CSV table of C-alpha atoms in Angstrom, one decimal:
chain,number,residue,atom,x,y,z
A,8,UNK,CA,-110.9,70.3,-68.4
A,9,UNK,CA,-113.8,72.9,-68.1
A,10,UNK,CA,-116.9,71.9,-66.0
A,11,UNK,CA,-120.0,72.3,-67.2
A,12,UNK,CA,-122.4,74.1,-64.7
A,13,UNK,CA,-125.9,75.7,-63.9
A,14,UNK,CA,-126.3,78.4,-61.3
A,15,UNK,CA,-129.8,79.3,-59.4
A,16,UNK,CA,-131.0,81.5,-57.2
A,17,UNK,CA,-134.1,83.7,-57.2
A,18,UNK,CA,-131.6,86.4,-56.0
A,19,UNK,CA,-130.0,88.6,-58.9
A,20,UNK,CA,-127.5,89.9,-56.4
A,21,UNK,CA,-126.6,86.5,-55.5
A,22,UNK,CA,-126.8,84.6,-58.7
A,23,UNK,CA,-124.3,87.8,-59.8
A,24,UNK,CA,-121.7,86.6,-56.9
A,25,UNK,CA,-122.3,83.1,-58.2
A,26,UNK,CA,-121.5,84.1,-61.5
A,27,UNK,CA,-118.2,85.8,-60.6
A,28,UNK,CA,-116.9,83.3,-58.3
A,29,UNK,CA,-117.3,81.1,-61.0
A,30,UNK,CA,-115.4,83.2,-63.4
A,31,UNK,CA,-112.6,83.4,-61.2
A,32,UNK,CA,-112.2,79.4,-60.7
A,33,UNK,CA,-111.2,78.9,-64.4
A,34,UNK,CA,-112.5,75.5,-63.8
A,35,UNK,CA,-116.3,76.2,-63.9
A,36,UNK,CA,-118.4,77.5,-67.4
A,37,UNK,CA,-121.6,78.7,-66.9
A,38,UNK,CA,-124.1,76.9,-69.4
A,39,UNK,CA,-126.8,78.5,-67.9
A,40,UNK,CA,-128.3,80.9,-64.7
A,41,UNK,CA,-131.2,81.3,-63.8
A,42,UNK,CA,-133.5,83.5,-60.8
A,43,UNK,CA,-136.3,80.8,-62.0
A,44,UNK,CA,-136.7,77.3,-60.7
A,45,UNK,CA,-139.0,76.3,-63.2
A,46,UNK,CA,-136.8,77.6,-66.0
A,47,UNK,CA,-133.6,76.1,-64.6
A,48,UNK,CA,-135.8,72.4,-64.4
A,49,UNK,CA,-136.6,72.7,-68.3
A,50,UNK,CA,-133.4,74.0,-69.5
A,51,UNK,CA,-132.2,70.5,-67.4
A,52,UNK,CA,-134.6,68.4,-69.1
A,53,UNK,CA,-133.4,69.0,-72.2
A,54,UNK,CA,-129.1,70.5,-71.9
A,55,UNK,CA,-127.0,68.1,-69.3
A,56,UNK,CA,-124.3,69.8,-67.3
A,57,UNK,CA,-121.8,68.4,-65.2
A,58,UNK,CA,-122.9,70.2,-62.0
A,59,UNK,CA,-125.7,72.2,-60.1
A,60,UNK,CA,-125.2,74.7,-57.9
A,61,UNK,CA,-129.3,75.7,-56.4
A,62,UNK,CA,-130.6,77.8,-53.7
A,63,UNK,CA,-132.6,75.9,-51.6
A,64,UNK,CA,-135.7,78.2,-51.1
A,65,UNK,CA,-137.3,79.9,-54.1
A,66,UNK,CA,-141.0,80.2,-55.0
A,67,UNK,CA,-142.9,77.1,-56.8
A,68,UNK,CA,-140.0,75.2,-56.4
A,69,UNK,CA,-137.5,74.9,-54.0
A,70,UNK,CA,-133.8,73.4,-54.8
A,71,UNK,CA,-134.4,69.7,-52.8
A,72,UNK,CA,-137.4,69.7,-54.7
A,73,UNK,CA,-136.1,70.4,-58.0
A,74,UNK,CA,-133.3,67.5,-57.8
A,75,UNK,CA,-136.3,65.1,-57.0
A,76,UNK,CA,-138.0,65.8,-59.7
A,77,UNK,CA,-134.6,65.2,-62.2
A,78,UNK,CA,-134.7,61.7,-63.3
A,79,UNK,CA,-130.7,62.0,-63.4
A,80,UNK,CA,-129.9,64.9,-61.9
A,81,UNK,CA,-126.1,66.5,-62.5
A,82,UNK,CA,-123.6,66.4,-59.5
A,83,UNK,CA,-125.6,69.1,-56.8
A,84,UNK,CA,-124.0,71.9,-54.6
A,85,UNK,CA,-127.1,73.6,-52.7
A,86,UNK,CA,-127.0,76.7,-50.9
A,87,UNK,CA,-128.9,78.4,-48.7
A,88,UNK,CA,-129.2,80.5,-45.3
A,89,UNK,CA,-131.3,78.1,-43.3
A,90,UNK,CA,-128.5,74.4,-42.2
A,91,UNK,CA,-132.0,73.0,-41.2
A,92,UNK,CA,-132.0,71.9,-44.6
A,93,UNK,CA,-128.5,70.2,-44.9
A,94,UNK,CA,-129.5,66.9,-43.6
A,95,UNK,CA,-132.3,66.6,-46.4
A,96,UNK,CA,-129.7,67.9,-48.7
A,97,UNK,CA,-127.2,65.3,-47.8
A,98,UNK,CA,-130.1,62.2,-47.9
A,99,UNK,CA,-129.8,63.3,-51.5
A,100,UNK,CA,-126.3,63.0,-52.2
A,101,UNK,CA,-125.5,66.6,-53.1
A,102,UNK,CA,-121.8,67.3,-52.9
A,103,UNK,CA,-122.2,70.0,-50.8
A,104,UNK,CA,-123.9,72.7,-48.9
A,105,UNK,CA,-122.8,76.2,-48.6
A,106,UNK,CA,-124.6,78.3,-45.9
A,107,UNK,CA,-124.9,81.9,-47.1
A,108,UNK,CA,-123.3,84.1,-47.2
A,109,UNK,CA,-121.0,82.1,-49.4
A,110,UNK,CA,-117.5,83.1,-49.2
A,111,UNK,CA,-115.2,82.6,-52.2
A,112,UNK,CA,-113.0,80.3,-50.0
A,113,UNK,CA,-116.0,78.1,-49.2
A,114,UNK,CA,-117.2,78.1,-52.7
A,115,UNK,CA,-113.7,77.0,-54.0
A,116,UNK,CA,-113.9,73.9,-51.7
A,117,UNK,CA,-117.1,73.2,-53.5
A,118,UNK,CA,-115.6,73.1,-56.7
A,119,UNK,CA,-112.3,71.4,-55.7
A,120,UNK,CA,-115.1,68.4,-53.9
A,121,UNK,CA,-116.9,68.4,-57.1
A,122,UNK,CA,-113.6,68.2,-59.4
A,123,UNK,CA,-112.6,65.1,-57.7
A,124,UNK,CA,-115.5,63.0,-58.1
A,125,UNK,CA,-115.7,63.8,-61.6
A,126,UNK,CA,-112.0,62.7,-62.3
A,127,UNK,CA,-112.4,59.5,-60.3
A,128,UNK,CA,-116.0,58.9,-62.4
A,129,UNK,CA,-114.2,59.7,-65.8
A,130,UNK,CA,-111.2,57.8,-65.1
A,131,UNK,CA,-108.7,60.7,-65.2
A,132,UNK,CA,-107.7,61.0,-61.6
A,133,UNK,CA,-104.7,62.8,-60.5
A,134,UNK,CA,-101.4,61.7,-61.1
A,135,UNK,CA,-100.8,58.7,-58.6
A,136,UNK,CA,-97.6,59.2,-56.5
A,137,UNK,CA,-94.4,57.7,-58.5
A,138,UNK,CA,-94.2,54.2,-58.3
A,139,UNK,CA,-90.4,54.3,-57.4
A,140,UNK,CA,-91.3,56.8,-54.8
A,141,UNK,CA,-94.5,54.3,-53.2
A,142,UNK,CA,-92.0,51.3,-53.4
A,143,UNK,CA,-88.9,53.3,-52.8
A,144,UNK,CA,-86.8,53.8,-49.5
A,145,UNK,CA,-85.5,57.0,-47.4
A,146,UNK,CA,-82.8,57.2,-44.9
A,147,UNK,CA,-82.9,58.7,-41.4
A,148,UNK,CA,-80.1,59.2,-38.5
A,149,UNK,CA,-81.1,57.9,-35.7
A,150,UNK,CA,-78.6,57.4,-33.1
A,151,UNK,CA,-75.0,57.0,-34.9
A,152,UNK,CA,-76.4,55.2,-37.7
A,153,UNK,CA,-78.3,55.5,-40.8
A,154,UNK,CA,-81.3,53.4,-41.4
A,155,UNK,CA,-83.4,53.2,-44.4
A,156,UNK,CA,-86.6,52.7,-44.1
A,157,UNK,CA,-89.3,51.9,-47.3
A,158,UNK,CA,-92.1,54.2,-47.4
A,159,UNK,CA,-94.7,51.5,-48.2
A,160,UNK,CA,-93.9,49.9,-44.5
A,161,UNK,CA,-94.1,53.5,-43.2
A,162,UNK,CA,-97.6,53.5,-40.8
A,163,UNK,CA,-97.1,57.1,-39.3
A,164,UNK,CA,-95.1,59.7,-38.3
A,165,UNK,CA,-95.7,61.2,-34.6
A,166,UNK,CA,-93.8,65.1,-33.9
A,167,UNK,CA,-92.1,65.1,-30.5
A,168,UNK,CA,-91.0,69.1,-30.5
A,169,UNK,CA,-87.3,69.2,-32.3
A,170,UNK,CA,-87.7,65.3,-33.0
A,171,UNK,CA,-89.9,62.7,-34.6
A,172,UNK,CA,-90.8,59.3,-34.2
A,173,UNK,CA,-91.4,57.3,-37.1
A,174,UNK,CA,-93.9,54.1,-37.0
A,175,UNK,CA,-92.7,51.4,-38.9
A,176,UNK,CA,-95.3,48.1,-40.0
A,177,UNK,CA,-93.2,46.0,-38.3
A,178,UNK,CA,-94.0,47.1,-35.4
A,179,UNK,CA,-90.7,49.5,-34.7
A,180,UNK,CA,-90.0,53.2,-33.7
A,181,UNK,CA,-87.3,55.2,-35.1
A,182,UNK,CA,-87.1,58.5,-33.6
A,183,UNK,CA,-84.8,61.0,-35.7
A,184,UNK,CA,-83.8,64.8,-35.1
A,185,UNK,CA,-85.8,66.5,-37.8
A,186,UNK,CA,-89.0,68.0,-37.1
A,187,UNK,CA,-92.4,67.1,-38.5
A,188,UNK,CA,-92.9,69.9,-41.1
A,189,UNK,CA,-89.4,69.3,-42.4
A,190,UNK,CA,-90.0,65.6,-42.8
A,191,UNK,CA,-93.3,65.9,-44.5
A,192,UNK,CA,-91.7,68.9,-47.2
A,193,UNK,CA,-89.3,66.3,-47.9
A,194,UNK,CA,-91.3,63.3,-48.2
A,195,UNK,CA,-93.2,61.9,-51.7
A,196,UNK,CA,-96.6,64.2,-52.4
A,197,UNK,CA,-99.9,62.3,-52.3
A,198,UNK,CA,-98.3,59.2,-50.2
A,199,UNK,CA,-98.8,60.9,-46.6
A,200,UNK,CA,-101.5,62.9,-45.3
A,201,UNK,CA,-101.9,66.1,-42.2
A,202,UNK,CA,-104.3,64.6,-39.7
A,203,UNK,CA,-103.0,66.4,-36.9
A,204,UNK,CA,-100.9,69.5,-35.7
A,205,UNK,CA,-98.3,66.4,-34.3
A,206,UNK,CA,-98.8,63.3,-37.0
A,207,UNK,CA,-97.9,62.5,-40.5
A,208,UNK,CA,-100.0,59.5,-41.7
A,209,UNK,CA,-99.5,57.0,-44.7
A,210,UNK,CA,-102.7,57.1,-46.8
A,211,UNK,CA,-102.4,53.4,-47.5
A,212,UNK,CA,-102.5,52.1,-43.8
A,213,UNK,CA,-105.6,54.3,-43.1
A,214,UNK,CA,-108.7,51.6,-42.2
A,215,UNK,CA,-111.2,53.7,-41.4
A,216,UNK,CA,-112.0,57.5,-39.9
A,217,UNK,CA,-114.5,59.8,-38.1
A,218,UNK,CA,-114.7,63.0,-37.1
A,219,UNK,CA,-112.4,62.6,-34.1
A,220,UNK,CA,-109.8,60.1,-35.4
A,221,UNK,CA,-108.2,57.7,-38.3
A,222,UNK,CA,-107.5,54.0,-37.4
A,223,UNK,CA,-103.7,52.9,-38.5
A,224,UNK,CA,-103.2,49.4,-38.3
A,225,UNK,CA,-104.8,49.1,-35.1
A,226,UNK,CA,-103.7,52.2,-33.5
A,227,UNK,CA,-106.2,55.1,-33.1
A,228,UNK,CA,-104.6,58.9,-34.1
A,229,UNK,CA,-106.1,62.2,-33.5
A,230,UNK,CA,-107.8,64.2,-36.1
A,231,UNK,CA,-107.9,67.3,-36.1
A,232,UNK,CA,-110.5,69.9,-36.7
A,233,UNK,CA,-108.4,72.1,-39.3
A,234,UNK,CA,-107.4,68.6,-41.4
A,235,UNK,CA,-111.1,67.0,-41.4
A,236,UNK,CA,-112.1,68.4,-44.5
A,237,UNK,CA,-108.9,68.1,-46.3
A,238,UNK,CA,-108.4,64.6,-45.3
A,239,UNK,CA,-112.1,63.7,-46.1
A,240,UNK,CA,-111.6,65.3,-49.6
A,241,UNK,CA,-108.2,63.2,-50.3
A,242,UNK,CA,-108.8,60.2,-48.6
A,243,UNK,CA,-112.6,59.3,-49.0
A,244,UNK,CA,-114.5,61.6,-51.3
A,245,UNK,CA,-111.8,60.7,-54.5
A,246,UNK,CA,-112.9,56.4,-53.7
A,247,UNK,CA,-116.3,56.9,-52.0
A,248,UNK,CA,-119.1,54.5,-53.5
A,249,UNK,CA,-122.0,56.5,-54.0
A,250,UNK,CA,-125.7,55.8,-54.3
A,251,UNK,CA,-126.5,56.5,-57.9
C-alpha cells in the first residue's frame, strides 16, 4: 500500500534529497512538493495526504505554524537544523523530527514510524505471530533432561556468555547451553523483543518502559541505548493512544 505524502522545504536542494529519498522507499508517492509554505497550506486545504514531511523554518510561515493552522492536519514528520524546536514539535504530535542533515537511514525510520501508525489506524496491522506459535511450547536441555516450556509463560531470557537463563511466569529459571542470539534466531518472530545486548524479552509481559528500562512482571531489565528506538517503534508506537 502506497502512502500518500507532501514534501516542504524552502530549499530546492533539499526538497530534491527529499524527493529522492522518497523515491527510493517505494512506500512513499509524492502528491505534491513545494519550496512555498503558503502553497503547500492551500494545496492541503483542498487534496488530503496521508503524511507531511515540513521544514520547520521558512518565510511567512514556518512548519509548527502551518500544522496549527490545519484543521486536520495529515500524520507530520518536521525537519529542521535547529532541536530547539523538537519539544514544540512533539506538543503537536508529529511523528517525528529529523535534524538536518537528514540521512537516508534516519529518514527511513521516519517512514517505517509513520507506516505503523497508519496500519494500526486502518486496521491492517502486520501479521500477528502464529497462534500455535503464541500458545505453543519449545523444548530446552537443561541438565540431563528435556523440559518444555510454553512461550506464552515465557517472561525473559537473560545471556550468561555460552549459556542462558530462561525466566519462566511461574517464577522458575532454566538455564540451558545455547547462547542468546541462537535462541532468539530460533524463537517465533514478533513474540520476543532485543532490549539489551544480554536479554530476550516476551512482548506480552512488558508493563511499562522508559528510557533506561522495561518492567517484566515486577522485575526491572536494562534497556539499552541501540534497542530504544526499535523497541519503542514495536512495542508502543504500533498501540499508542494518541491525542487526535
Amino acid at each position: 500500500m502506497k502512502i500518500s505524502c507532501l514534501l516542504l522545504d524552502d530549499d530546492p536542494l533539499v526538497l530534491e534529497l527529499l524527493r529522492a529519498y522518497a523515491t527510493m522507499t517505494n512506500v512513499l508517492e509524492i502528491k505534491a512538493a513545494f519550496t512555498d509554505p503558503l502553497e503547500a497550506h492551500q494545496y492541503l486545504l483542498e487534496n488530503p495526504v496521508q503524511v507531511l514531511f515540513s521544514d520547520v523554518t521558512m518565510p511567512h510561515l514556518s512548519g509548527i505554524d502551518l500544522v496549527k493552522s490545519l484543521h486536520a492536519p495529515p500524520l507530520v514528520v518536521l525537519m529542521t537544523a535547529h532541536p530547539q524546536y523538537a519539544m514544540e514539535g512533539f506538543n503537536l504530535d508529529v511523528i517525528d523530527f529529523l535534524l538536518k542533515p537528514i540521512s537516508l537511514e534516519r529518514f527511513l525510520k521516519a517512514v517505517n514510524k509513520v507506516a505503523n501508525l497508519l496500519r494500526g489506524q486502518t486496521g491492517a496491522l502486520e501479521p500477528p505471530p502464529d497462534t500455535a506459535a503464541v500458545w505453543g511450547s519449545f523444548f530446552i536441555r537443561t541438565d540431563a533432561q528435556f523440559v518444555r516450556l510454553r512461550y506464552r509463560e515465557v517472561l525473559y531470557i537473560e545471556a550468561l556468555k555460552d549459556f542462558t537463563r530462561i525466566k519462566t511466569a511461574d517464577g522458575r529459571s532454566h538455564l540451558t547451553l545455547v547462547n542468546l542470539k541462537n535462541l532468539e534466531y530460533q524463537l517465533p518472530s514478533g513474540l520476543f523483543v532485543r532490549t539489551h545486548r544480554s536479554y530476550l524479552v516476551n512482548a506480552a509481559h512488558i508493563d511499562s518502559m522508559n528510557s533506561l528500562e522495561v518492567k517484566v512482571a515486577g522485575h526491572a531489565l536494562p534497556l539499552g541505548q541501540t534497542y530504544r528506538e526499535r523497541v519503542t517503534e514495536q512495542i508502543v508506537n504500533s498501540t499508542l493512544i494518541r491525542r487526535n
